[in-house]
XYZ file of N, CA and C in Angstrom:
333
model
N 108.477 83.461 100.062
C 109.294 84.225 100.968
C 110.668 84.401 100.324
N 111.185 86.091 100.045
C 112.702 85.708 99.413
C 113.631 85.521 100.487
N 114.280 85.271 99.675
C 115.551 85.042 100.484
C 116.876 85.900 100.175
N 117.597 86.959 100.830
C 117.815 88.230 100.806
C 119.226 87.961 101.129
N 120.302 88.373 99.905
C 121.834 88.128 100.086
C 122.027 88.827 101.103
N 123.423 88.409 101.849
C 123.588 88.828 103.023
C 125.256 90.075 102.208
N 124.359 91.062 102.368
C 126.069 92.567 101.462
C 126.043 93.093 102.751
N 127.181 93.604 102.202
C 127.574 94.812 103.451
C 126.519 95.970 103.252
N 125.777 96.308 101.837
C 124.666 97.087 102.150
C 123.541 96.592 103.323
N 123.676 95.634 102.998
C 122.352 94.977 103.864
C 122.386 94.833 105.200
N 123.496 95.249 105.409
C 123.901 95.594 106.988
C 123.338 96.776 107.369
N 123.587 97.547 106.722
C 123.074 99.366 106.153
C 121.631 99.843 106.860
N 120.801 98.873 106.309
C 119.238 99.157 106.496
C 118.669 97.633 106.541
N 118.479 97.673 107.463
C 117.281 96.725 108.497
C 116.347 95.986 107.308
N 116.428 94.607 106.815
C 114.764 94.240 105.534
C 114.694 93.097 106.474
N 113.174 93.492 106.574
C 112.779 92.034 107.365
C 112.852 91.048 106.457
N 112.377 89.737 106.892
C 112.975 88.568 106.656
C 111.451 88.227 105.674
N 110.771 88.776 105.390
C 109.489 88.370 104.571
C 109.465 89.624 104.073
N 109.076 90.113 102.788
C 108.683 91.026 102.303
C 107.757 90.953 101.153
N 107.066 91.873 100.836
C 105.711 91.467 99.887
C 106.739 92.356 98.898
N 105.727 91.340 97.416
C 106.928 91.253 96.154
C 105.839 91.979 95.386
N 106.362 92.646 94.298
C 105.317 93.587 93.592
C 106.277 93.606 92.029
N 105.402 92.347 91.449
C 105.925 91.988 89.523
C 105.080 93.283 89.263
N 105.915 93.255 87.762
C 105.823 93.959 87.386
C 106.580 93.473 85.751
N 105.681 93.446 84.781
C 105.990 93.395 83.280
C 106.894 93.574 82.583
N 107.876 95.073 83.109
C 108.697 95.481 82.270
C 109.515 96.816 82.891
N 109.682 96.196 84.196
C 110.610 97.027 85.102
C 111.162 96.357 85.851
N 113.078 96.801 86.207
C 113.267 96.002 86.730
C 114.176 97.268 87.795
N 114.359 96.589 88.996
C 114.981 97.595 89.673
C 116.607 96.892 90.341
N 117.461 97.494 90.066
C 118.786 97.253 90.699
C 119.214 98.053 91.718
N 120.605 96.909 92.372
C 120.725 97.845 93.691
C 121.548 99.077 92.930
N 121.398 99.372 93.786
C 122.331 100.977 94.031
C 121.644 101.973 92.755
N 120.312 102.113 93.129
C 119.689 102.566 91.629
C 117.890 103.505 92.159
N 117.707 104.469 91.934
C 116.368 104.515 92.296
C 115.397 104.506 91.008
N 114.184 103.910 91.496
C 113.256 104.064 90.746
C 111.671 104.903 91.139
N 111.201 105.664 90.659
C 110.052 106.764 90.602
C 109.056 105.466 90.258
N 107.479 105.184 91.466
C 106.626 104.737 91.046
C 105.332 105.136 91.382
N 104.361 104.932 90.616
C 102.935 105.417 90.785
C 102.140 104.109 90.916
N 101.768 104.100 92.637
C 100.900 103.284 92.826
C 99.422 103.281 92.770
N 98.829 102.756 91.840
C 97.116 102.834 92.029
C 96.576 101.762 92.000
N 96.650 100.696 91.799
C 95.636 99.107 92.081
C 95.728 99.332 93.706
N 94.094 98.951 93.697
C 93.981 98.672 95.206
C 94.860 97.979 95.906
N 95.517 96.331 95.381
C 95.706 95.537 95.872
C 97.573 96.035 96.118
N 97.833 97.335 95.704
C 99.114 97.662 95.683
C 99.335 98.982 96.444
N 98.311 99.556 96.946
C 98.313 100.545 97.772
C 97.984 99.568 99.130
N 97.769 98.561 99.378
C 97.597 97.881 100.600
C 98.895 97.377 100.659
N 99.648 96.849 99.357
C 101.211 96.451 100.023
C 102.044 97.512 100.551
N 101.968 98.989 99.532
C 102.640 100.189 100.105
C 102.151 100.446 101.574
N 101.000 100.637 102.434
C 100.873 101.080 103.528
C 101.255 99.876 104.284
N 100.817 98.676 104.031
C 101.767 97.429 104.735
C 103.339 97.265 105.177
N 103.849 98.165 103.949
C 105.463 97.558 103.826
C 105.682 99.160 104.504
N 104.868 99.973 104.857
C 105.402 101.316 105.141
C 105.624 101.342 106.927
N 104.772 99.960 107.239
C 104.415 100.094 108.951
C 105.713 98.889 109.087
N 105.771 98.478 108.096
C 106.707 96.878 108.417
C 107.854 97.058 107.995
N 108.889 98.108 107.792
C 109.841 98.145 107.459
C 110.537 98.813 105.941
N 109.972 98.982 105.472
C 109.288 100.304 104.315
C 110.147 99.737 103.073
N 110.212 98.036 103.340
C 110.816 97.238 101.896
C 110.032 96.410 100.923
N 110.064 96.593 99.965
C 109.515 95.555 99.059
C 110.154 94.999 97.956
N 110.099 94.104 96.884
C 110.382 92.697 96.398
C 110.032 93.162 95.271
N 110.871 93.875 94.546
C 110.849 94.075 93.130
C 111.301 92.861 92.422
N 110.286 92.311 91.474
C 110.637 91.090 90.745
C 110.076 91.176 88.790
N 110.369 90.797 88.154
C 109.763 90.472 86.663
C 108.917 89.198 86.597
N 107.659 89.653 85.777
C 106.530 88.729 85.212
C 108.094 87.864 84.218
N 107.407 86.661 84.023
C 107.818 85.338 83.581
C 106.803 85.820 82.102
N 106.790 85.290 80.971
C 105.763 84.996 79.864
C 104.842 84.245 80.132
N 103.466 85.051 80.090
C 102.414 84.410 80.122
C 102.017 84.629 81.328
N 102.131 85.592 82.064
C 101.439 86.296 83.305
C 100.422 86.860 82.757
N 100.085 87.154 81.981
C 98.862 88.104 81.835
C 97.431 87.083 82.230
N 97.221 86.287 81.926
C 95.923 85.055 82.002
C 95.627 84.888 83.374
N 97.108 84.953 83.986
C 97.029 84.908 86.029
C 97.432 86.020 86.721
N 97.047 87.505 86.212
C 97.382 88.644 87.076
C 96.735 88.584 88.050
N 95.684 88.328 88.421
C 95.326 88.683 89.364
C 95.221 86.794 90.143
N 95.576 86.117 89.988
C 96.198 85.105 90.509
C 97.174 84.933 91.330
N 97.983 83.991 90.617
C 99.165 83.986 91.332
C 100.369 83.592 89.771
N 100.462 84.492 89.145
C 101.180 84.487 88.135
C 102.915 84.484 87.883
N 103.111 83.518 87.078
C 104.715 83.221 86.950
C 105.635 84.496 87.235
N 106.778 84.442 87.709
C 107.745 85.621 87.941
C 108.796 84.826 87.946
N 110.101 85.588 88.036
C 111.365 84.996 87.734
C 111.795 85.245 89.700
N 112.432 84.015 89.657
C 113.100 83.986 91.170
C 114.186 85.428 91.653
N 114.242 85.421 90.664
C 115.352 86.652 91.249
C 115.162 88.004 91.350
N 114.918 88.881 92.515
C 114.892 90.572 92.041
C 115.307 91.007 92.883
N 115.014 92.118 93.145
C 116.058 93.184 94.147
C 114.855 94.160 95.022
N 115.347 93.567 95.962
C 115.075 94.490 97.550
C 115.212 96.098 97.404
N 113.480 96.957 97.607
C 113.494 98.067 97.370
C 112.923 98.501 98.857
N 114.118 99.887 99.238
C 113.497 100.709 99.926
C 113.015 101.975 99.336
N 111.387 101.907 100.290
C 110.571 102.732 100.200
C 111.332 104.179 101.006
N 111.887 105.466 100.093
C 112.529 106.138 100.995
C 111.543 107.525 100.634
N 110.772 107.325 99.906
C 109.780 108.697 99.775
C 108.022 108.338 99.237
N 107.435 108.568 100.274
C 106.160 107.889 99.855
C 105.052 109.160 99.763
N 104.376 109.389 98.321
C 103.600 111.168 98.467
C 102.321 110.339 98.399
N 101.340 110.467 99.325
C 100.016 110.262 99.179
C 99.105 110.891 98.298
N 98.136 110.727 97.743
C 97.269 111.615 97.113
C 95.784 111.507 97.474
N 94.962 112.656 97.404
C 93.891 112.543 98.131
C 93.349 111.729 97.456
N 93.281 110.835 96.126
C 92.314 109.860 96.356
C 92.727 108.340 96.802
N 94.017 108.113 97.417
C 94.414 106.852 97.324
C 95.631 106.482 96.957
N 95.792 107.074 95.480
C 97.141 106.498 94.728
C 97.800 106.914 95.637
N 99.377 106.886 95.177
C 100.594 107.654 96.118
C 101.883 107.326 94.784
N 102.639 107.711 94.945
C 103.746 108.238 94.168
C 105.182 107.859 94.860
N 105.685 106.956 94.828
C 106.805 106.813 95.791
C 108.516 106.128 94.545
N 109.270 105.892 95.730
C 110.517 106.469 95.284
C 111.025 105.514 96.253
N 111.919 103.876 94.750
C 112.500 102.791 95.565
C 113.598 102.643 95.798
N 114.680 102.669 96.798
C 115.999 103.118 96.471
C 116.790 101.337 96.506
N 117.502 100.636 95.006
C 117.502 99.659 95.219
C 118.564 99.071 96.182
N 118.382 98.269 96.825
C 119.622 97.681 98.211
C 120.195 96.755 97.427
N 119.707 95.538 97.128
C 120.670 94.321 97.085
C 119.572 93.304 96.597
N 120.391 91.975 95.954
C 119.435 90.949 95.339
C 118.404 90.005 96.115
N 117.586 89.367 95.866
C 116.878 88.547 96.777
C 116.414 87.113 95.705
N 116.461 86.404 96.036
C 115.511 85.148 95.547
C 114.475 84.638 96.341
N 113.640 84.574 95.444
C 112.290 83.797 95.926
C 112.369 82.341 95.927
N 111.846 81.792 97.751
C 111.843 80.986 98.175
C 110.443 80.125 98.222
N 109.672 81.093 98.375
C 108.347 80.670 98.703
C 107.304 81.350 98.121
């Protein structure tokens, strides 16, 4: 569970108090910054429609070395990343979707 600095952005827009975290190898997202993403793993189009009914945030974080052996585990990441709102989400007819994270503010992982 991170744990989500308290900014005057974060006053701004509403992040619930749990948010699902989505590593990632070799992207990193900062606040005040957008990032363009293409979602297609199953298991990441279920966090996008999740985080879209629950508050439309998610937990941009970096793989640690040596995630690859536990991707689909529960693989090392670094405690620290930044709280993304979901502010444009394009569906596609087979599933994927294409969305657009606008970054808020830092978070650490608690849990």
């Amino acid at each position: 569970m991170p744990a989500v600095n308290d900014t005057p952005s974060s006053k701004a827009f509403p992040v619930p108090e749990i948010i699902p975290i989505f590593p990632l190898p070799n992207v990193v997202l900062f606040p005040d910054t957008y990032l363009p993403l293409h979602i297609f793993e199953p298991r990441y189009r279920e966090m996008v429609a999740d985080a879209s009914r629950e508050g439309s945030c998610i937990g941009m974080v970096l793989f640690k070395q040596g995630w690859e052996s536990q991707y689909y585990g529960n693989p090392p990441v670094f405690s620290l990343g930044c709280v993304g709102r979901m502010t444009h989400i394009e569906p596609l007819q087979d599933g994927r979707s294409n969305l657009i994270l606008q970054g808020l503010y830092r978070y650490t992982i608690e849990e």
